[in-house]
Each structure stands twice: as structure tokens, then as C-alpha cells.
Coordinates of C-alpha atoms in Angstrom, one line a residue:
Chain V
M4 CA 0.0 0.0 0.0
E5 CA 2.8 2.5 0.9
D6 CA 4.5 1.8 -2.4
L7 CA 1.3 2.3 -4.3
K8 CA 0.6 5.6 -2.6
Q9 CA 4.1 6.8 -3.4
K10 CA 3.7 5.8 -7.0
L11 CA 0.3 7.5 -7.2
K12 CA 1.8 10.8 -5.9
V13 CA 4.5 10.8 -8.6
Q14 CA 1.9 10.0 -11.2
I15 CA -0.4 12.8 -10.0
I16 CA 2.4 15.4 -10.0
E17 CA 3.3 14.3 -13.6
A18 CA -0.2 14.2 -14.9
L19 CA -1.3 17.5 -13.5
N20 CA 2.1 19.2 -14.0
L21 CA 2.2 20.3 -10.4
Q22 CA 5.3 22.4 -10.6
D23 CA 7.2 23.0 -7.3
T24 CA 5.3 20.1 -5.6
K25 CA 7.2 17.0 -4.5
P26 CA 5.7 13.6 -3.5
E27 CA 6.5 14.2 0.2
D28 CA 4.5 17.5 0.1
I29 CA 1.3 15.5 -0.5
D30 CA -0.3 14.2 2.7
D31 CA -2.0 10.8 2.2
N32 CA -5.2 12.0 3.7
A33 CA -5.3 15.6 2.7
P34 CA -8.2 16.5 0.3
L35 CA -7.1 16.8 -3.3
F36 CA -9.8 19.3 -4.2
G37 CA -10.6 22.7 -2.7
E38 CA -8.1 22.8 0.1
G39 CA -4.9 20.6 0.0
L40 CA -3.6 20.6 -3.6
G41 CA -6.4 22.9 -4.7
L42 CA -7.3 20.9 -7.7
D43 CA -10.4 21.6 -9.8
S44 CA -13.0 19.8 -12.0
I45 CA -10.7 19.6 -15.1
D46 CA -8.0 18.0 -12.8
S47 CA -10.6 15.4 -11.7
L48 CA -11.1 14.4 -15.3
E49 CA -7.3 14.1 -15.7
L50 CA -7.2 11.8 -12.6
M51 CA -9.9 9.6 -14.0
V52 CA -7.8 9.3 -17.2
L53 CA -4.8 8.5 -14.9
L54 CA -6.7 5.6 -13.3
E55 CA -7.7 4.3 -16.7
R56 CA -4.2 4.6 -18.3
H57 CA -2.1 3.3 -15.5
Y58 CA -4.4 0.9 -13.7
Q59 CA -7.0 0.0 -16.4
I60 CA -9.8 1.1 -14.1
K61 CA -12.7 3.0 -15.7
V62 CA -14.9 4.9 -13.2
E63 CA -18.4 5.1 -14.8
D64 CA -20.4 6.7 -12.0
P65 CA -19.4 10.4 -11.3
R66 CA -20.7 10.0 -7.7
E67 CA -18.4 7.1 -7.1
G68 CA -15.6 9.2 -8.6
R69 CA -16.1 12.0 -6.1
K70 CA -15.4 9.5 -3.2
I71 CA -12.5 7.8 -5.0
L72 CA -10.7 11.1 -5.7
Q73 CA -11.0 12.5 -2.2
S74 CA -7.3 11.8 -1.3
V75 CA -4.3 9.8 -2.3
Q76 CA -5.4 7.3 0.5
S77 CA -8.9 6.9 -1.0
M78 CA -7.4 6.5 -4.5
A79 CA -4.9 3.8 -3.4
E80 CA -7.6 1.9 -1.5
F81 CA -9.8 1.9 -4.6
I82 CA -7.1 0.7 -6.8
Q83 CA -6.2 -2.0 -4.4
S84 CA -9.8 -3.1 -4.2
K85 CA -9.9 -3.5 -7.9
Q86 CA -6.7 -5.5 -8.2
P87 CA -7.0 -9.3 -8.3
A88 CA -6.2 -10.9 -4.9
Chain M
M5 CA -11.7 48.5 -46.5
K6 CA -11.2 52.0 -45.2
G7 CA -11.8 52.8 -41.6
K8 CA -11.7 54.8 -38.4
C9 CA -9.4 52.4 -36.6
Y10 CA -6.6 53.5 -34.3
I11 CA -4.0 51.4 -32.5
Q12 CA -4.3 52.4 -28.9
G13 CA -2.1 49.7 -27.3
L14 CA 0.0 46.8 -28.5
A15 CA 2.2 44.0 -27.3
A16 CA 4.2 41.2 -28.9
I17 CA 6.1 38.0 -28.0
T18 CA 8.3 37.3 -30.9
P19 CA 11.8 35.9 -31.6
Q20 CA 13.1 39.5 -31.0
H21 CA 13.1 41.1 -27.5
T22 CA 9.8 42.8 -28.1
F23 CA 7.8 42.1 -24.9
E24 CA 9.6 44.5 -22.6
G25 CA 11.9 47.5 -22.8
N26 CA 12.5 50.0 -25.6
L27 CA 12.5 48.2 -29.0
F28 CA 14.7 51.0 -30.4
S29 CA 17.6 49.8 -28.2
Q30 CA 17.1 46.1 -28.4
P31 CA 19.8 44.1 -30.3
L32 CA 19.0 42.1 -33.3
V33 CA 18.4 38.4 -32.4
S34 CA 19.3 36.0 -35.1
T35 CA 19.2 32.2 -35.6
G36 CA 21.2 29.8 -37.8
A37 CA 18.8 26.9 -37.4
N38 CA 16.1 27.9 -40.0
V39 CA 13.6 27.8 -37.1
F40 CA 13.0 31.1 -35.3
A41 CA 11.6 30.5 -31.8
V42 CA 10.1 33.3 -29.7
T43 CA 11.9 34.8 -26.7
E44 CA 9.5 33.9 -23.9
P45 CA 8.9 36.2 -20.9
D46 CA 8.2 35.2 -17.4
Y47 CA 4.5 34.3 -17.5
K48 CA 4.1 34.1 -13.7
T49 CA 3.4 37.8 -13.4
F50 CA 0.4 37.5 -15.8
I51 CA -1.1 34.1 -15.3
P52 CA -2.0 32.5 -11.9
A53 CA 0.3 29.6 -11.0
N54 CA -2.7 27.1 -10.9
S55 CA -3.6 28.0 -14.5
L56 CA 0.0 28.2 -15.7
R57 CA 0.7 24.6 -14.9
R58 CA -2.0 23.4 -17.2
I59 CA -1.9 25.6 -20.2
S60 CA 0.5 25.0 -23.1
R61 CA 3.0 27.2 -24.8
L62 CA 0.9 29.0 -27.4
L63 CA -1.8 29.7 -24.9
K64 CA 0.7 31.2 -22.5
M65 CA 2.1 33.3 -25.3
G66 CA -1.4 34.5 -26.5
L67 CA -2.9 35.2 -23.2
T68 CA 0.1 37.0 -21.8
T69 CA 0.4 39.2 -24.9
A70 CA -3.3 40.0 -24.8
L71 CA -3.0 41.0 -21.1
K72 CA 0.1 43.1 -21.7
C73 CA -1.6 44.8 -24.6
M74 CA -4.6 45.7 -22.5
Q75 CA -2.2 47.1 -19.8
D76 CA -0.5 49.2 -22.5
S77 CA -3.8 50.7 -23.6
G78 CA -5.3 51.0 -20.1
L79 CA -8.3 48.9 -21.3
S80 CA -9.5 45.9 -19.3
V81 CA -12.9 45.1 -20.9
P82 CA -12.8 45.4 -24.7
D83 CA -16.1 45.5 -26.7
A84 CA -14.8 42.5 -28.7
I85 CA -12.0 40.0 -28.7
V86 CA -11.1 39.1 -32.3
T87 CA -8.1 37.0 -33.2
G88 CA -6.5 35.0 -36.0
T89 CA -4.4 31.9 -36.0
G90 CA -3.1 29.7 -38.8
K91 CA -2.6 26.6 -36.7
G92 CA -3.7 27.1 -33.1
S93 CA -1.9 25.2 -30.5
L94 CA 0.2 22.7 -32.3
Q95 CA 1.7 21.3 -29.1
D96 CA -1.8 20.3 -27.9
T97 CA -3.0 19.1 -31.2
E98 CA 0.1 16.8 -31.6
R99 CA -0.3 15.6 -28.0
F100 CA -3.9 14.8 -28.5
L101 CA -3.3 12.9 -31.8
K102 CA -0.4 10.9 -30.3
D103 CA -2.6 10.0 -27.3
I104 CA -5.3 8.7 -29.6
R105 CA -2.8 6.4 -31.3
Q106 CA -1.0 5.4 -28.1
Y107 CA -4.1 4.6 -26.1
E108 CA -6.1 3.3 -29.0
E109 CA -8.8 6.0 -28.7
R110 CA -9.4 5.3 -25.0
A111 CA -8.4 7.1 -21.8
L112 CA -8.0 10.5 -23.6
N113 CA -6.9 13.4 -21.5
P114 CA -9.4 16.3 -22.1
T115 CA -6.9 19.2 -21.6
P116 CA -5.0 18.9 -24.9
F117 CA -8.2 18.5 -26.8
I118 CA -9.7 21.6 -25.2
Q119 CA -6.6 23.7 -25.8
S120 CA -6.1 22.4 -29.3
T121 CA -9.3 24.2 -30.4
Y122 CA -8.5 27.4 -32.2
N123 CA -10.5 29.7 -30.0
A124 CA -8.9 28.5 -26.7
V125 CA -6.8 31.7 -26.4
N126 CA -9.9 33.9 -26.8
G127 CA -11.7 31.8 -24.2
M128 CA -9.0 32.2 -21.7
I129 CA -8.8 35.9 -22.2
A130 CA -12.5 36.2 -21.8
V131 CA -12.5 34.1 -18.6
Q132 CA -9.6 35.9 -17.1
Q133 CA -11.0 39.3 -17.8
Q134 CA -14.6 38.4 -17.2
V135 CA -15.5 39.6 -20.7
T136 CA -18.8 38.3 -22.2
T137 CA -18.8 40.4 -25.4
Y138 CA -18.3 39.4 -29.0
N139 CA -15.6 36.8 -29.3
N140 CA -14.3 35.4 -32.5
T141 CA -11.2 33.6 -33.9
F142 CA -10.4 33.4 -37.6
V143 CA -8.5 30.4 -39.1
H144 CA -7.8 31.2 -42.7
R145 CA -4.2 30.3 -43.2
G146 CA -2.4 33.5 -44.5
F147 CA -5.5 35.6 -44.1
S148 CA -6.1 34.6 -40.4
F149 CA -4.9 37.8 -38.8
E150 CA -6.1 40.0 -41.7
S151 CA -9.6 38.6 -41.3
A152 CA -9.5 39.4 -37.6
L153 CA -8.3 42.9 -38.4
L154 CA -11.1 43.3 -41.1
D155 CA -13.7 42.1 -38.6
S156 CA -12.4 44.5 -36.0
M157 CA -12.5 47.4 -38.4
L158 CA -16.1 46.6 -39.3
L159 CA -17.1 46.3 -35.6
L160 CA -15.6 49.8 -35.0
E161 CA -17.5 51.1 -38.0
E162 CA -20.7 49.7 -36.6
G163 CA -20.2 51.4 -33.3
A164 CA -17.9 49.4 -31.1
S165 CA -15.6 51.7 -29.1
H166 CA -12.7 49.3 -29.0
T167 CA -11.6 45.8 -29.8
L168 CA -8.8 43.5 -28.6
T169 CA -7.4 42.1 -31.9
G170 CA -4.5 39.7 -32.2
A171 CA -2.8 36.8 -33.8
F172 CA -0.7 33.9 -32.5
D173 CA 1.1 30.9 -34.0
E174 CA 3.8 28.5 -33.0
I175 CA 6.1 26.1 -34.7
S176 CA 6.9 22.6 -33.5
A177 CA 9.6 20.2 -34.6
E178 CA 7.0 17.9 -36.0
H179 CA 5.3 20.6 -38.0
F180 CA 8.6 22.0 -39.2
Y181 CA 9.4 18.6 -40.6
I182 CA 6.0 18.2 -42.3
K183 CA 6.3 21.6 -44.0
S184 CA 9.9 20.9 -45.0
R185 CA 8.5 18.0 -47.0
I186 CA 6.5 20.4 -49.2
G187 CA 9.4 22.8 -49.6
H188 CA 8.5 25.6 -47.2
W189 CA 11.9 25.8 -45.6
K190 CA 15.4 26.2 -47.1
K191 CA 17.4 23.0 -47.4
E192 CA 20.6 24.8 -46.5
M193 CA 21.1 26.3 -43.1
V194 CA 20.9 30.1 -43.3
N195 CA 21.6 32.8 -40.7
S196 CA 18.4 34.8 -40.3
A197 CA 20.3 38.1 -40.4
A198 CA 21.5 37.3 -43.9
L199 CA 18.2 35.8 -45.1
Y200 CA 17.9 38.0 -48.1
D201 CA 21.3 37.1 -49.4
H202 CA 20.2 33.6 -49.9
L203 CA 17.6 33.8 -52.7
T204 CA 17.0 30.0 -52.9
P205 CA 13.8 27.8 -52.6
G206 CA 12.1 28.0 -49.2
T207 CA 12.5 30.4 -46.3
I208 CA 12.9 30.2 -42.5
S209 CA 10.2 29.2 -40.1
G210 CA 8.9 31.5 -37.4
E211 CA 6.3 32.1 -34.7
G212 CA 4.9 34.8 -32.5
A213 CA 1.9 36.4 -30.7
V214 CA 0.9 40.0 -31.3
F215 CA -2.1 41.9 -29.9
F216 CA -3.5 45.3 -30.5
T217 CA -6.2 47.4 -28.8
L218 CA -8.0 49.1 -31.6
T219 CA -10.3 52.1 -31.0
A220 CA -12.7 54.1 -33.1
A221 CA -11.3 57.4 -32.0
P222 CA -7.7 58.6 -31.6
T223 CA -6.1 59.8 -28.4
T224 CA -2.8 61.4 -27.7
Q225 CA -1.5 57.9 -26.8
S226 CA -2.5 56.3 -30.2
Y227 CA 0.3 54.7 -32.1
A228 CA -1.1 54.9 -35.6
R229 CA -4.2 54.7 -37.7
V230 CA -5.0 51.6 -39.7
A231 CA -6.3 53.5 -42.7
G232 CA -6.9 50.6 -45.1
L233 CA -6.8 46.9 -45.7
K234 CA -7.0 44.9 -48.8
M235 CA -6.7 41.1 -49.3
L236 CA -6.0 39.4 -52.6
Y237 CA -6.2 35.7 -53.1
K238 CA -3.8 34.1 -55.6
P239 CA -3.5 37.3 -57.7
S240 CA -1.7 37.3 -61.0
L241 CA 1.1 39.8 -61.3
T242 CA -1.2 42.0 -63.3
A243 CA -3.9 41.7 -60.6
L244 CA -1.4 42.5 -57.9
T245 CA -0.3 45.7 -59.7
T246 CA -3.9 46.8 -60.4
G247 CA -4.8 45.9 -56.8
L248 CA -2.0 48.1 -55.4
A249 CA -2.9 51.0 -57.7
T250 CA -6.6 50.7 -56.8
F251 CA -5.9 50.5 -53.1
L252 CA -3.8 53.6 -53.1
S253 CA -6.2 55.6 -55.2
Q254 CA -9.1 54.6 -53.0
H255 CA -7.2 56.5 -50.3
G256 CA -6.4 59.4 -52.5
L257 CA -2.8 58.4 -52.6
S258 CA -0.1 57.6 -55.1
A259 CA 3.3 56.0 -54.6
K260 CA 5.0 59.3 -53.7
D261 CA 2.8 59.6 -50.7
I262 CA 4.1 56.4 -49.1
D263 CA 7.2 57.0 -46.9
L264 CA 8.1 53.4 -46.3
V265 CA 7.0 49.9 -47.4
I266 CA 7.3 47.0 -45.0
T267 CA 7.6 43.9 -47.1
G268 CA 7.2 40.3 -46.3
R269 CA 10.3 39.3 -48.5
N270 CA 11.6 36.1 -47.1
G271 CA 14.5 34.9 -49.4
D272 CA 12.3 32.3 -51.1
N273 CA 13.0 32.5 -54.8
N274 CA 9.7 30.7 -55.6
F275 CA 7.7 33.8 -54.6
E276 CA 10.2 36.7 -55.0
H277 CA 8.6 37.8 -58.3
Y278 CA 5.6 39.2 -56.3
Y279 CA 7.9 41.5 -54.4
R280 CA 9.7 42.5 -57.6
Q281 CA 6.4 43.4 -59.1
L282 CA 5.7 45.6 -56.0
D283 CA 9.0 47.3 -56.5
L284 CA 7.8 48.4 -60.0
G285 CA 4.7 49.9 -58.6
L286 CA 6.5 51.7 -55.8
P287 CA 9.7 53.1 -57.3
Q288 CA 12.0 55.2 -55.1
V289 CA 10.1 54.2 -51.9
S290 CA 12.2 53.0 -49.0
Q291 CA 11.6 49.4 -48.0
L292 CA 12.1 47.4 -44.9
P293 CA 11.8 43.6 -45.0
F294 CA 10.8 42.0 -41.7
K295 CA 10.9 38.2 -42.0
H296 CA 14.5 38.1 -40.8
L297 CA 13.1 39.3 -37.5
C298 CA 10.3 36.8 -37.0
G299 CA 10.5 34.1 -39.6
E300 CA 7.6 33.0 -41.9
Y301 CA 4.2 31.9 -40.5
E302 CA 0.6 32.4 -41.3
T303 CA 0.1 35.5 -39.0
A304 CA 3.4 37.2 -39.5
G305 CA 1.6 40.2 -40.9
A306 CA 0.7 41.1 -37.3
F307 CA 4.4 41.5 -36.6
A308 CA 4.7 44.0 -39.5
L309 CA 1.7 46.0 -38.2
W310 CA 3.2 46.0 -34.7
L311 CA 6.6 47.2 -36.2
G312 CA 4.9 49.9 -38.4
A313 CA 2.8 51.2 -35.5
H314 CA 5.9 51.6 -33.3
M315 CA 7.8 53.4 -36.0
L316 CA 5.0 55.8 -36.8
K317 CA 4.6 56.8 -33.1
A318 CA 8.3 57.1 -32.4
Q319 CA 9.1 58.6 -35.8
Q320 CA 12.1 56.4 -36.0
V321 CA 13.2 53.0 -37.3
P322 CA 15.0 50.5 -35.1
Q323 CA 18.0 50.7 -37.4
Q324 CA 20.0 48.1 -35.5
W325 CA 17.5 45.5 -36.7
F326 CA 18.1 46.4 -40.4
P327 CA 21.9 46.1 -41.1
M328 CA 21.0 45.3 -44.8
V329 CA 19.3 48.7 -45.2
S330 CA 21.5 51.8 -45.8
Q331 CA 18.9 54.6 -46.0
F332 CA 15.9 55.3 -43.8
P333 CA 13.2 57.9 -44.4
A334 CA 13.5 61.1 -42.3
T335 CA 9.8 61.4 -41.5
L336 CA 7.1 58.8 -41.4
N337 CA 3.5 59.7 -42.2
R338 CA 2.4 56.7 -44.2
I339 CA 3.6 53.1 -44.2
L340 CA 2.4 50.5 -46.6
I341 CA 2.6 46.8 -45.5
Y342 CA 2.7 44.2 -48.2
N343 CA 2.9 40.6 -47.3
H344 CA 1.9 37.2 -48.7
F345 CA 1.9 33.7 -47.5
F346 CA 3.6 31.4 -49.9
G347 CA 2.0 33.1 -52.9
D348 CA -1.6 32.4 -51.9
Q349 CA -2.9 35.1 -49.5
H350 CA -1.7 38.6 -50.3
T351 CA -2.4 41.6 -48.1
F352 CA -1.9 45.4 -48.3
I353 CA -2.3 47.4 -45.0
L354 CA -2.1 51.2 -45.0
L355 CA -0.9 52.6 -41.7
E356 CA -0.9 56.4 -41.0
R357 CA 0.6 58.5 -38.4
T358 CA -2.3 59.6 -36.1
A359 CA -1.8 63.2 -37.0
A360 CA -0.7 62.7 -40.5
P361 CA -0.9 65.8 -42.7
A362 CA -3.6 65.6 -45.4
V363 CA -2.4 64.7 -48.9

């Protein structure tokens, strides 16, 4: 799980071109939108694309997406839940 | 087209140091790579960091130039935003197309698609300035900027007080390669400062973003008046000569009333005959070529207008940029710009000093 969260942080920084942000600056449980990283709705679309490209997970329900993209922790838990045991 | 159209503010990001400082003391920038890239300013003072991280190069160039232009004119909400671009954001278009291929039409990132649309710069200006007025982008190859200028002049005639009018284009390595396959660029490497000494097939590639605030009435700050505009599509040499004579006579002028011609000469011997034909129609008139300053691209005409407006206001030529020219006119009341894009789209623009004496 820790490795997955670290990898996710690197992928988020790259996908959203978060200049001047390092993986260690992102708290696992900090909200990605509004406060925290201050992302917006276009970023949420880019994070959906990230999940599809890197983890082959397609999020169909926008309400589900809102919960998944709350934080790095929630994203990692979702990815792990979709991976075969 | 004749019009009451005054340049109240302007800004440019080009291969020369045109964004800040006094252009009359800026050194000539040259390249030996046949690709003339712009000198980019620090965008952070114009665009919020959270937006900057997402937007691509051409959008940064266009938006920053537009904002600087409005600063220059003291205007923040124009009655219209009208622009022209030949290619839009190539960086985004290429990224989007590569993603379609790489990810087999799935998992496509929306941002490059949104920004690859031609009117993305206009949209960003409107959002940043909270402007909900007329907003239009023209994409007509070598007539892109000129169509935006024509539309702006018509809007001013119809009662608009001011317009924000501009042009932006970029070059990418991929696009340079594609256009090299159809002979747009010289095969031999040429130093841009010596472009006109190499009259061979092709020219050098360029890019830039230029914006103007145009107003229906002059002020003491106005740079110049855009007195006339004429576009000719694929004219014969005879039609070009007739077109020039008609254009001048429509304004009650003859060749002797023109103090300076800014020409789009670019060292390409495939199209040099058009410029030689112009020389015949304007004997004894001083000429300044400008493609060694910005390279060739669809909206390079906007650079010529920017240059002409500066010279009319300052009543001087940035002579350090023209080592190939030995004599410069003492006074500047009327400047004629003649440019064409690879022989297809030809344009005449007549620029007048704001307080030019009547002919």
C-alpha cells in the first residue's frame, strides 16, 4: 500500500504538471480538491484518465468518482480493491 | 476596407526582444537553425500559477500578450475579442493525436483537446478578464490575422468603441518537418540576419503572438491609424499591380505619398517575383523587410503591423534591426505593408501617423 501511494503521488504530479510540488509534500489523507492541492474539475477528469491509463480502471459513476478522488489514500484503497487478490 | 481604426495599445512576444523594454535599443536576435523560436517572458506575473501549470506554450504566449496589450492601452474590458491563428496550439494538437494512437482511442486526456481548439486563447482571455462580449477567432491560413483585423474594423465602423485584436502561431519540430516535405523551408542552413542574401527555394520558419487594442477614436497615446486593408487571393502579377494602384487611389494616394514599405520578403525565390512586381509599382520608396526578425508563419503580418505602428509613433526606425538597409526615411507619415503567405494570400495594409498631414 505504501509503495502504491508513493507511485500515485508521482503520477499525479506528472499528470497535472504540479510544478514545485514533491511527492513528500502531498499528505496521504489531505483533500485533493478545494483545500490541499487545490485541484479543480478539469483535474478530476485528468485523474480519471490516470486511473484508466495506469491501472486499467474505468470509473463510470461520477458520484463514485467523487469518493475515490478524495485523497491519495482513497485512490490507493480503490485501486487495491480492484486488483486481483 | 477604409476605416476609423486607431491602434491604442500593443504587445508582442516574438523571436526578438519585443515584450519589454525599448525596442529601439534592443539588439537584433538571429538564428542559424532555420527555425526562429520566440523569446518567452516570465509568464508568472500575468497568469495565476494554478492555470499556468495546465496551459500549453501557445496559450501562455497568446494570453500574456493580450493582457500586456490591455495594460498598454489602459483597457480591461474590450467590446470585442477578435483573433486570427493559422494553426492554433500545435503542441496540444500533436499531444492529443499521439494519445489517440498510443491509447487506442481510449483514456484520452481532455486538456490537450480543449486547448487544441483554435478559440482556446480567446476563451482564456474572456474568462480571465470576465468579458462576455463578441468573441471570434479566424482560421484562414495566410488571411487569419487580416480577417480578424477586417472584422475589428467593421465592428468599429458599426459602433464598437474598442476591440482587442490579435494573432498567435507557434512552430513545433514535427510541424517544421512536415512543412519541410512540401518545400516551405530552405534546405541549406541560413543565418536569419543574412536571409535576403540567400535567394533560394524556401525560407525560415517563425512564430509569434501579437495583440492590438483598436479604437474608433484617436487619443494622444495612439500609435497609428489603420487606414486601409486589402486582401487578394492568388492574384496574377497584373492583378497585384492593379490591386495596389486601386488600393492607393481609394485612399487618394499615389506611390510618392508612401514614406516606407514594410515587405514580407523572405528569401524564397519561388515567390520573389511578387515583391519585384511591387518594386515596380512603388519606385523610389524605401523598403524594410521583416521576415529576418520573426520568420515566416501564417500570421506574420501582425508583426509587420506592430513594427509599423511603433515606428509611426516614435518617428524612427529601429535601425540596428536592419543592417541590410542603408537609408531610412527622415519622416514617417504613411507606411504600406505588403505581405503574402507562400504566394496564396496577399495583403496590403495602410498605416498612417495619427496626426498625418492631409495629402
